[in-house]
Amino acid sequence: MVKRFVATAVAGIMINLAISSFGFAALVRPIPAMNQTVVALESMLNATQTPAAIDYSRLGIGGVRLGMSIEEAKRKLGKPQRDETKPAGEAIGGKIRTLTYSKLTVAAWDGKVYLISTTKPKLLTIDGVKVGDSTQKVVKTYGYGSQSVQGGVTRLIYSNDQKASNLVLELKGDRVQKIIVGTQLN
């Protein structure tokens, strides 16, 4: 009886030490065959850093930046596969123009780019991150972003609160699969 009590007490102390030293992840360490996103983000989640903010001037993809005129974006990217203009709706008014290219969408409200989205590996963010890059490269480039996980897709979000804008990198496994840059419409 005493041996069982001592063994249980020692095991409890070891578990508490592991949790306090390495975090809860030390007890539920994923095996290599599990979702690589969990493995890659484990070190990020254990970090005691606050999510990195991003400067507005760094929000762009493929040479197109938020706030740029839609005509300038079109000059940089060439003729789109589709060019549509629709009313933005009563809440915000104005018109939304959407340029659609192969694996790239650029949207503008009243002539200014507010959304850029791509799954095309050849298009880089202003800081050189592209679809297909590793989570490690993203963190090295931008620091630790806010994270959300939904339906097997992890989103790393870097915000500019002054301009209500975001850089969102969608990851599947350890790789970027989609990049979205956008700003809130007022």
mmCIF file with all atom_site columns, C-alpha atoms in Angstrom:
data_model
loop_
_atom_site.group_PDB
_atom_site.id
_atom_site.type_symbol
_atom_site.label_atom_id
_atom_site.label_alt_id
_atom_site.label_comp_id
_atom_site.label_asym_id
_atom_site.label_entity_id
_atom_site.label_seq_id
_atom_site.pdbx_PDB_ins_code
_atom_site.Cartn_x
_atom_site.Cartn_y
_atom_site.Cartn_z
_atom_site.occupancy
_atom_site.B_iso_or_equiv
_atom_site.pdbx_formal_charge
_atom_site.auth_seq_id
_atom_site.auth_comp_id
_atom_site.auth_asym_id
_atom_site.auth_atom_id
_atom_site.pdbx_PDB_model_num
ATOM 1   C CA . MET A 1 1   ? 0.000   0.000  0.000   1.00 0.00 ? 1   MET A CA 1
ATOM 2   C CA . VAL A 1 2   ? 2.816   2.397  0.912   1.00 0.00 ? 2   VAL A CA 1
ATOM 3   C CA . LYS A 1 3   ? 4.689   1.485  -2.317  1.00 0.00 ? 3   LYS A CA 1
ATOM 4   C CA . ARG A 1 4   ? 1.596   2.283  -4.391  1.00 0.00 ? 4   ARG A CA 1
ATOM 5   C CA . PHE A 1 5   ? 1.148   5.633  -2.590  1.00 0.00 ? 5   PHE A CA 1
ATOM 6   C CA . VAL A 1 6   ? 4.814   6.559  -3.115  1.00 0.00 ? 6   VAL A CA 1
ATOM 7   C CA . ALA A 1 7   ? 4.688   5.525  -6.793  1.00 0.00 ? 7   ALA A CA 1
ATOM 8   C CA . THR A 1 8   ? 1.511   7.557  -7.329  1.00 0.00 ? 8   THR A CA 1
ATOM 9   C CA . ALA A 1 9   ? 2.980   10.575 -5.522  1.00 0.00 ? 9   ALA A CA 1
ATOM 10  C CA . VAL A 1 10  ? 6.206   10.411 -7.554  1.00 0.00 ? 10  VAL A CA 1
ATOM 11  C CA . ALA A 1 11  ? 4.232   10.102 -10.813 1.00 0.00 ? 11  ALA A CA 1
ATOM 12  C CA . GLY A 1 12  ? 2.105   13.110 -9.828  1.00 0.00 ? 12  GLY A CA 1
ATOM 13  C CA . ILE A 1 13  ? 5.176   15.187 -9.029  1.00 0.00 ? 13  ILE A CA 1
ATOM 14  C CA . MET A 1 14  ? 6.772   14.226 -12.363 1.00 0.00 ? 14  MET A CA 1
ATOM 15  C CA . ILE A 1 15  ? 3.613   15.189 -14.263 1.00 0.00 ? 15  ILE A CA 1
ATOM 16  C CA . ASN A 1 16  ? 3.452   18.541 -12.469 1.00 0.00 ? 16  ASN A CA 1
ATOM 17  C CA . LEU A 1 17  ? 7.138   19.175 -13.202 1.00 0.00 ? 17  LEU A CA 1
ATOM 18  C CA . ALA A 1 18  ? 6.628   18.312 -16.881 1.00 0.00 ? 18  ALA A CA 1
ATOM 19  C CA . ILE A 1 19  ? 3.656   20.646 -17.161 1.00 0.00 ? 19  ILE A CA 1
ATOM 20  C CA . SER A 1 20  ? 5.411   23.518 -15.376 1.00 0.00 ? 20  SER A CA 1
ATOM 21  C CA . SER A 1 21  ? 8.648   23.047 -17.336 1.00 0.00 ? 21  SER A CA 1
ATOM 22  C CA . PHE A 1 22  ? 7.416   22.172 -20.809 1.00 0.00 ? 22  PHE A CA 1
ATOM 23  C CA . GLY A 1 23  ? 3.741   23.102 -20.857 1.00 0.00 ? 23  GLY A CA 1
ATOM 24  C CA . PHE A 1 24  ? 0.781   20.805 -21.348 1.00 0.00 ? 24  PHE A CA 1
ATOM 25  C CA . ALA A 1 25  ? 2.094   19.848 -24.800 1.00 0.00 ? 25  ALA A CA 1
ATOM 26  C CA . ALA A 1 26  ? 4.762   17.718 -23.053 1.00 0.00 ? 26  ALA A CA 1
ATOM 27  C CA . LEU A 1 27  ? 2.009   15.266 -22.074 1.00 0.00 ? 27  LEU A CA 1
ATOM 28  C CA . VAL A 1 28  ? 0.263   15.097 -25.417 1.00 0.00 ? 28  VAL A CA 1
ATOM 29  C CA . ARG A 1 29  ? 3.237   15.244 -27.776 1.00 0.00 ? 29  ARG A CA 1
ATOM 30  C CA . PRO A 1 30  ? 1.971   14.294 -31.263 1.00 0.00 ? 30  PRO A CA 1
ATOM 31  C CA . ILE A 1 31  ? 3.529   11.422 -33.126 1.00 0.00 ? 31  ILE A CA 1
ATOM 32  C CA . PRO A 1 32  ? 5.227   12.307 -36.441 1.00 0.00 ? 32  PRO A CA 1
ATOM 33  C CA . ALA A 1 33  ? 2.401   10.846 -38.519 1.00 0.00 ? 33  ALA A CA 1
ATOM 34  C CA . MET A 1 34  ? -0.095  13.305 -37.007 1.00 0.00 ? 34  MET A CA 1
ATOM 35  C CA . ASN A 1 35  ? -1.020  16.621 -38.553 1.00 0.00 ? 35  ASN A CA 1
ATOM 36  C CA . GLN A 1 36  ? 2.269   18.448 -39.105 1.00 0.00 ? 36  GLN A CA 1
ATOM 37  C CA . THR A 1 37  ? 0.589   21.771 -38.420 1.00 0.00 ? 37  THR A CA 1
ATOM 38  C CA . VAL A 1 38  ? 0.106   20.741 -34.790 1.00 0.00 ? 38  VAL A CA 1
ATOM 39  C CA . VAL A 1 39  ? 3.775   19.804 -34.529 1.00 0.00 ? 39  VAL A CA 1
ATOM 40  C CA . ALA A 1 40  ? 4.941   23.030 -36.197 1.00 0.00 ? 40  ALA A CA 1
ATOM 41  C CA . LEU A 1 41  ? 2.663   25.276 -34.139 1.00 0.00 ? 41  LEU A CA 1
ATOM 42  C CA . GLU A 1 42  ? 3.433   23.538 -30.853 1.00 0.00 ? 42  GLU A CA 1
ATOM 43  C CA . SER A 1 43  ? 6.574   25.604 -30.351 1.00 0.00 ? 43  SER A CA 1
ATOM 44  C CA . MET A 1 44  ? 4.732   28.766 -31.391 1.00 0.00 ? 44  MET A CA 1
ATOM 45  C CA . LEU A 1 45  ? 1.937   28.139 -28.887 1.00 0.00 ? 45  LEU A CA 1
ATOM 46  C CA . ASN A 1 46  ? 4.455   27.481 -26.124 1.00 0.00 ? 46  ASN A CA 1
ATOM 47  C CA . ALA A 1 47  ? 6.154   30.818 -26.793 1.00 0.00 ? 47  ALA A CA 1
ATOM 48  C CA . THR A 1 48  ? 5.321   33.604 -24.402 1.00 0.00 ? 48  THR A CA 1
ATOM 49  C CA . GLN A 1 49  ? 5.246   36.260 -27.099 1.00 0.00 ? 49  GLN A CA 1
ATOM 50  C CA . THR A 1 50  ? 2.284   38.385 -28.057 1.00 0.00 ? 50  THR A CA 1
ATOM 51  C CA . PRO A 1 51  ? 1.125   38.206 -31.697 1.00 0.00 ? 51  PRO A CA 1
ATOM 52  C CA . ALA A 1 52  ? 3.170   40.408 -33.990 1.00 0.00 ? 52  ALA A CA 1
ATOM 53  C CA . ALA A 1 53  ? 1.549   43.478 -35.523 1.00 0.00 ? 53  ALA A CA 1
ATOM 54  C CA . ILE A 1 54  ? 2.262   44.231 -39.169 1.00 0.00 ? 54  ILE A CA 1
ATOM 55  C CA . ASP A 1 55  ? 2.976   47.604 -40.724 1.00 0.00 ? 55  ASP A CA 1
ATOM 56  C CA . TYR A 1 56  ? 0.403   48.652 -43.343 1.00 0.00 ? 56  TYR A CA 1
ATOM 57  C CA . SER A 1 57  ? 3.158   49.219 -45.925 1.00 0.00 ? 57  SER A CA 1
ATOM 58  C CA . ARG A 1 58  ? 3.944   45.468 -45.808 1.00 0.00 ? 58  ARG A CA 1
ATOM 59  C CA . LEU A 1 59  ? 0.420   44.436 -46.880 1.00 0.00 ? 59  LEU A CA 1
ATOM 60  C CA . GLY A 1 60  ? 0.566   43.379 -50.504 1.00 0.00 ? 60  GLY A CA 1
ATOM 61  C CA . ILE A 1 61  ? 0.959   40.426 -52.870 1.00 0.00 ? 61  ILE A CA 1
ATOM 62  C CA . GLY A 1 62  ? 2.521   40.231 -56.316 1.00 0.00 ? 62  GLY A CA 1
ATOM 63  C CA . GLY A 1 63  ? 3.345   43.931 -56.452 1.00 0.00 ? 63  GLY A CA 1
ATOM 64  C CA . VAL A 1 64  ? -0.218  44.973 -55.560 1.00 0.00 ? 64  VAL A CA 1
ATOM 65  C CA . ARG A 1 65  ? -0.724  46.779 -52.234 1.00 0.00 ? 65  ARG A CA 1
ATOM 66  C CA . LEU A 1 66  ? -3.749  47.634 -50.161 1.00 0.00 ? 66  LEU A CA 1
ATOM 67  C CA . GLY A 1 67  ? -4.971  51.154 -50.915 1.00 0.00 ? 67  GLY A CA 1
ATOM 68  C CA . MET A 1 68  ? -3.481  51.137 -54.426 1.00 0.00 ? 68  MET A CA 1
ATOM 69  C CA . SER A 1 69  ? -5.797  52.224 -57.230 1.00 0.00 ? 69  SER A CA 1
ATOM 70  C CA . ILE A 1 70  ? -7.449  49.338 -59.062 1.00 0.00 ? 70  ILE A CA 1
ATOM 71  C CA . GLU A 1 71  ? -6.192  50.764 -62.365 1.00 0.00 ? 71  GLU A CA 1
ATOM 72  C CA . GLU A 1 72  ? -2.583  50.666 -61.119 1.00 0.00 ? 72  GLU A CA 1
ATOM 73  C CA . ALA A 1 73  ? -3.105  47.066 -59.936 1.00 0.00 ? 73  ALA A CA 1
ATOM 74  C CA . LYS A 1 74  ? -4.487  46.154 -63.355 1.00 0.00 ? 74  LYS A CA 1
ATOM 75  C CA . ARG A 1 75  ? -1.439  47.754 -65.061 1.00 0.00 ? 75  ARG A CA 1
ATOM 76  C CA . LYS A 1 76  ? 0.904   45.690 -62.865 1.00 0.00 ? 76  LYS A CA 1
ATOM 77  C CA . LEU A 1 77  ? -0.958  42.402 -63.327 1.00 0.00 ? 77  LEU A CA 1
ATOM 78  C CA . GLY A 1 78  ? -2.162  42.694 -66.910 1.00 0.00 ? 78  GLY A CA 1
ATOM 79  C CA . LYS A 1 79  ? -5.538  41.837 -68.357 1.00 0.00 ? 79  LYS A CA 1
ATOM 80  C CA . PRO A 1 80  ? -7.696  39.806 -65.945 1.00 0.00 ? 80  PRO A CA 1
ATOM 81  C CA . GLN A 1 81  ? -9.719  36.741 -66.903 1.00 0.00 ? 81  GLN A CA 1
ATOM 82  C CA . ARG A 1 82  ? -12.742 38.514 -65.420 1.00 0.00 ? 82  ARG A CA 1
ATOM 83  C CA . ASP A 1 83  ? -13.427 42.136 -64.481 1.00 0.00 ? 83  ASP A CA 1
ATOM 84  C CA . GLU A 1 84  ? -16.709 42.624 -62.590 1.00 0.00 ? 84  GLU A CA 1
ATOM 85  C CA . THR A 1 85  ? -18.261 45.637 -60.887 1.00 0.00 ? 85  THR A CA 1
ATOM 86  C CA . LYS A 1 86  ? -21.184 45.290 -58.474 1.00 0.00 ? 86  LYS A CA 1
ATOM 87  C CA . PRO A 1 87  ? -22.916 47.557 -55.953 1.00 0.00 ? 87  PRO A CA 1
ATOM 88  C CA . ALA A 1 88  ? -21.318 47.187 -52.506 1.00 0.00 ? 88  ALA A CA 1
ATOM 89  C CA . GLY A 1 89  ? -24.629 47.167 -50.680 1.00 0.00 ? 89  GLY A CA 1
ATOM 90  C CA . GLU A 1 90  ? -26.532 49.655 -48.595 1.00 0.00 ? 90  GLU A CA 1
ATOM 91  C CA . ALA A 1 91  ? -24.403 49.308 -45.466 1.00 0.00 ? 91  ALA A CA 1
ATOM 92  C CA . ILE A 1 92  ? -21.231 50.665 -47.077 1.00 0.00 ? 92  ILE A CA 1
ATOM 93  C CA . GLY A 1 93  ? -22.400 52.056 -50.404 1.00 0.00 ? 93  GLY A CA 1
ATOM 94  C CA . GLY A 1 94  ? -20.223 52.525 -53.457 1.00 0.00 ? 94  GLY A CA 1
ATOM 95  C CA . LYS A 1 95  ? -19.147 49.825 -55.871 1.00 0.00 ? 95  LYS A CA 1
ATOM 96  C CA . ILE A 1 96  ? -16.894 46.806 -55.580 1.00 0.00 ? 96  ILE A CA 1
ATOM 97  C CA . ARG A 1 97  ? -14.763 45.910 -58.581 1.00 0.00 ? 97  ARG A CA 1
ATOM 98  C CA . THR A 1 98  ? -13.197 42.454 -58.696 1.00 0.00 ? 98  THR A CA 1
ATOM 99  C CA . LEU A 1 99  ? -10.332 41.444 -60.985 1.00 0.00 ? 99  LEU A CA 1
ATOM 100 C CA . THR A 1 100 ? -9.942  37.684 -61.321 1.00 0.00 ? 100 THR A CA 1
ATOM 101 C CA . TYR A 1 101 ? -6.708  36.119 -62.581 1.00 0.00 ? 101 TYR A CA 1
ATOM 102 C CA . SER A 1 102 ? -5.431  32.534 -62.459 1.00 0.00 ? 102 SER A CA 1
ATOM 103 C CA . LYS A 1 103 ? -5.245  31.768 -58.706 1.00 0.00 ? 103 LYS A CA 1
ATOM 104 C CA . LEU A 1 104 ? -5.397  35.482 -57.819 1.00 0.00 ? 104 LEU A CA 1
ATOM 105 C CA . THR A 1 105 ? -8.259  37.816 -56.902 1.00 0.00 ? 105 THR A CA 1
ATOM 106 C CA . VAL A 1 106 ? -7.984  41.573 -56.393 1.00 0.00 ? 106 VAL A CA 1
ATOM 107 C CA . ALA A 1 107 ? -10.996 43.537 -55.145 1.00 0.00 ? 107 ALA A CA 1
ATOM 108 C CA . ALA A 1 108 ? -11.431 47.296 -54.857 1.00 0.00 ? 108 ALA A CA 1
ATOM 109 C CA . TRP A 1 109 ? -14.030 49.506 -53.214 1.00 0.00 ? 109 TRP A CA 1
ATOM 110 C CA . ASP A 1 110 ? -14.537 52.894 -54.816 1.00 0.00 ? 110 ASP A CA 1
ATOM 111 C CA . GLY A 1 111 ? -11.386 52.407 -56.872 1.00 0.00 ? 111 GLY A CA 1
ATOM 112 C CA . LYS A 1 112 ? -8.978  51.416 -54.048 1.00 0.00 ? 112 LYS A CA 1
ATOM 113 C CA . VAL A 1 113 ? -7.706  47.849 -53.479 1.00 0.00 ? 113 VAL A CA 1
ATOM 114 C CA . TYR A 1 114 ? -9.038  46.401 -50.221 1.00 0.00 ? 114 TYR A CA 1
ATOM 115 C CA . LEU A 1 115 ? -8.558  42.644 -50.797 1.00 0.00 ? 115 LEU A CA 1
ATOM 116 C CA . ILE A 1 116 ? -5.890  40.480 -52.442 1.00 0.00 ? 116 ILE A CA 1
ATOM 117 C CA . SER A 1 117 ? -6.051  36.685 -52.308 1.00 0.00 ? 117 SER A CA 1
ATOM 118 C CA . THR A 1 118 ? -3.843  34.072 -53.962 1.00 0.00 ? 118 THR A CA 1
ATOM 119 C CA . THR A 1 119 ? -3.019  30.386 -54.110 1.00 0.00 ? 119 THR A CA 1
ATOM 120 C CA . LYS A 1 120 ? -0.374  30.941 -56.810 1.00 0.00 ? 120 LYS A CA 1
ATOM 121 C CA . PRO A 1 121 ? 3.161   29.953 -55.678 1.00 0.00 ? 121 PRO A CA 1
ATOM 122 C CA . LYS A 1 122 ? 4.878   32.482 -57.968 1.00 0.00 ? 122 LYS A CA 1
ATOM 123 C CA . LEU A 1 123 ? 3.294   35.492 -56.235 1.00 0.00 ? 123 LEU A CA 1
ATOM 124 C CA . LEU A 1 124 ? 5.192   36.797 -53.202 1.00 0.00 ? 124 LEU A CA 1
ATOM 125 C CA . THR A 1 125 ? 4.131   38.968 -50.313 1.00 0.00 ? 125 THR A CA 1
ATOM 126 C CA . ILE A 1 126 ? 6.095   42.205 -49.968 1.00 0.00 ? 126 ILE A CA 1
ATOM 127 C CA . ASP A 1 127 ? 8.376   40.343 -47.540 1.00 0.00 ? 127 ASP A CA 1
ATOM 128 C CA . GLY A 1 128 ? 8.956   37.389 -49.877 1.00 0.00 ? 128 GLY A CA 1
ATOM 129 C CA . VAL A 1 129 ? 6.611   34.723 -48.461 1.00 0.00 ? 129 VAL A CA 1
ATOM 130 C CA . LYS A 1 130 ? 4.755   32.618 -51.031 1.00 0.00 ? 130 LYS A CA 1
ATOM 131 C CA . VAL A 1 131 ? 2.345   29.707 -51.285 1.00 0.00 ? 131 VAL A CA 1
ATOM 132 C CA . GLY A 1 132 ? 4.314   26.540 -50.547 1.00 0.00 ? 132 GLY A CA 1
ATOM 133 C CA . ASP A 1 133 ? 6.631   28.143 -47.968 1.00 0.00 ? 133 ASP A CA 1
ATOM 134 C CA . SER A 1 134 ? 7.052   26.510 -44.553 1.00 0.00 ? 134 SER A CA 1
ATOM 135 C CA . THR A 1 135 ? 5.601   27.674 -41.259 1.00 0.00 ? 135 THR A CA 1
ATOM 136 C CA . GLN A 1 136 ? 9.185   28.175 -40.096 1.00 0.00 ? 136 GLN A CA 1
ATOM 137 C CA . LYS A 1 137 ? 9.820   30.727 -42.875 1.00 0.00 ? 137 LYS A CA 1
ATOM 138 C CA . VAL A 1 138 ? 6.566   32.540 -42.038 1.00 0.00 ? 138 VAL A CA 1
ATOM 139 C CA . VAL A 1 139 ? 7.486   32.854 -38.351 1.00 0.00 ? 139 VAL A CA 1
ATOM 140 C CA . LYS A 1 140 ? 11.035  33.925 -39.212 1.00 0.00 ? 140 LYS A CA 1
ATOM 141 C CA . THR A 1 141 ? 9.651   36.609 -41.540 1.00 0.00 ? 141 THR A CA 1
ATOM 142 C CA . TYR A 1 142 ? 6.643   37.905 -39.576 1.00 0.00 ? 142 TYR A CA 1
ATOM 143 C CA . GLY A 1 143 ? 7.046   36.638 -36.022 1.00 0.00 ? 143 GLY A CA 1
ATOM 144 C CA . TYR A 1 144 ? 4.255   34.935 -34.114 1.00 0.00 ? 144 TYR A CA 1
ATOM 145 C CA . GLY A 1 145 ? 0.761   35.698 -35.402 1.00 0.00 ? 145 GLY A CA 1
ATOM 146 C CA . SER A 1 146 ? -2.615  34.984 -33.895 1.00 0.00 ? 146 SER A CA 1
ATOM 147 C CA . GLN A 1 147 ? -3.752  31.474 -34.765 1.00 0.00 ? 147 GLN A CA 1
ATOM 148 C CA . SER A 1 148 ? -7.060  29.852 -35.523 1.00 0.00 ? 148 SER A CA 1
ATOM 149 C CA . VAL A 1 149 ? -7.749  26.300 -36.660 1.00 0.00 ? 149 VAL A CA 1
ATOM 150 C CA . GLN A 1 150 ? -10.862 25.256 -38.534 1.00 0.00 ? 150 GLN A CA 1
ATOM 151 C CA . GLY A 1 151 ? -11.532 22.200 -40.668 1.00 0.00 ? 151 GLY A CA 1
ATOM 152 C CA . GLY A 1 152 ? -7.894  21.118 -40.871 1.00 0.00 ? 152 GLY A CA 1
ATOM 153 C CA . VAL A 1 153 ? -6.722  24.573 -41.971 1.00 0.00 ? 153 VAL A CA 1
ATOM 154 C CA . THR A 1 154 ? -4.622  26.717 -39.667 1.00 0.00 ? 154 THR A CA 1
ATOM 155 C CA . ARG A 1 155 ? -4.683  30.487 -40.130 1.00 0.00 ? 155 ARG A CA 1
ATOM 156 C CA . LEU A 1 156 ? -1.853  32.710 -38.987 1.00 0.00 ? 156 LEU A CA 1
ATOM 157 C CA . ILE A 1 157 ? -3.132  36.274 -38.736 1.00 0.00 ? 157 ILE A CA 1
ATOM 158 C CA . TYR A 1 158 ? -1.007  39.414 -38.607 1.00 0.00 ? 158 TYR A CA 1
ATOM 159 C CA . SER A 1 159 ? -2.992  42.583 -37.937 1.00 0.00 ? 159 SER A CA 1
ATOM 160 C CA . ASN A 1 160 ? -2.614  46.309 -38.386 1.00 0.00 ? 160 ASN A CA 1
ATOM 161 C CA . ASP A 1 161 ? -5.205  47.683 -35.998 1.00 0.00 ? 161 ASP A CA 1
ATOM 162 C CA . GLN A 1 162 ? -4.659  51.322 -36.997 1.00 0.00 ? 162 GLN A CA 1
ATOM 163 C CA . LYS A 1 163 ? -5.914  50.618 -40.539 1.00 0.00 ? 163 LYS A CA 1
ATOM 164 C CA . ALA A 1 164 ? -8.133  47.605 -39.636 1.00 0.00 ? 164 ALA A CA 1
ATOM 165 C CA . SER A 1 165 ? -6.101  45.423 -42.013 1.00 0.00 ? 165 SER A CA 1
ATOM 166 C CA . ASN A 1 166 ? -4.750  41.868 -41.920 1.00 0.00 ? 166 ASN A CA 1
ATOM 167 C CA . LEU A 1 167 ? -2.341  39.459 -43.531 1.00 0.00 ? 167 LEU A CA 1
ATOM 168 C CA . VAL A 1 168 ? -3.762  35.933 -43.280 1.00 0.00 ? 168 VAL A CA 1
ATOM 169 C CA . LEU A 1 169 ? -1.681  32.883 -44.166 1.00 0.00 ? 169 LEU A CA 1
ATOM 170 C CA . GLU A 1 170 ? -3.661  29.648 -44.460 1.00 0.00 ? 170 GLU A CA 1
ATOM 171 C CA . LEU A 1 171 ? -1.613  26.536 -43.718 1.00 0.00 ? 171 LEU A CA 1
ATOM 172 C CA . LYS A 1 172 ? -2.219  22.895 -44.424 1.00 0.00 ? 172 LYS A CA 1
ATOM 173 C CA . GLY A 1 173 ? 0.361   20.699 -42.777 1.00 0.00 ? 173 GLY A CA 1
ATOM 174 C CA . ASP A 1 174 ? 3.527   22.757 -42.508 1.00 0.00 ? 174 ASP A CA 1
ATOM 175 C CA . ARG A 1 175 ? 2.976   24.716 -45.749 1.00 0.00 ? 175 ARG A CA 1
ATOM 176 C CA . VAL A 1 176 ? 1.261   27.923 -46.807 1.00 0.00 ? 176 VAL A CA 1
ATOM 177 C CA . GLN A 1 177 ? -1.644  27.102 -49.127 1.00 0.00 ? 177 GLN A CA 1
ATOM 178 C CA . LYS A 1 178 ? -3.295  30.526 -49.428 1.00 0.00 ? 178 LYS A CA 1
ATOM 179 C CA . ILE A 1 179 ? -2.381  34.148 -48.724 1.00 0.00 ? 179 ILE A CA 1
ATOM 180 C CA . ILE A 1 180 ? -5.001  36.836 -48.085 1.00 0.00 ? 180 ILE A CA 1
ATOM 181 C CA . VAL A 1 181 ? -4.397  40.528 -47.505 1.00 0.00 ? 181 VAL A CA 1
ATOM 182 C CA . GLY A 1 182 ? -7.411  42.666 -46.683 1.00 0.00 ? 182 GLY A CA 1
ATOM 183 C CA . THR A 1 183 ? -8.735  45.733 -44.985 1.00 0.00 ? 183 THR A CA 1
ATOM 184 C CA . GLN A 1 184 ? -12.105 46.412 -43.409 1.00 0.00 ? 184 GLN A CA 1
ATOM 185 C CA . LEU A 1 185 ? -14.496 48.509 -45.446 1.00 0.00 ? 185 LEU A CA 1
ATOM 186 C CA . ASN A 1 186 ? -15.874 51.534 -43.614 1.00 0.00 ? 186 ASN A CA 1
#
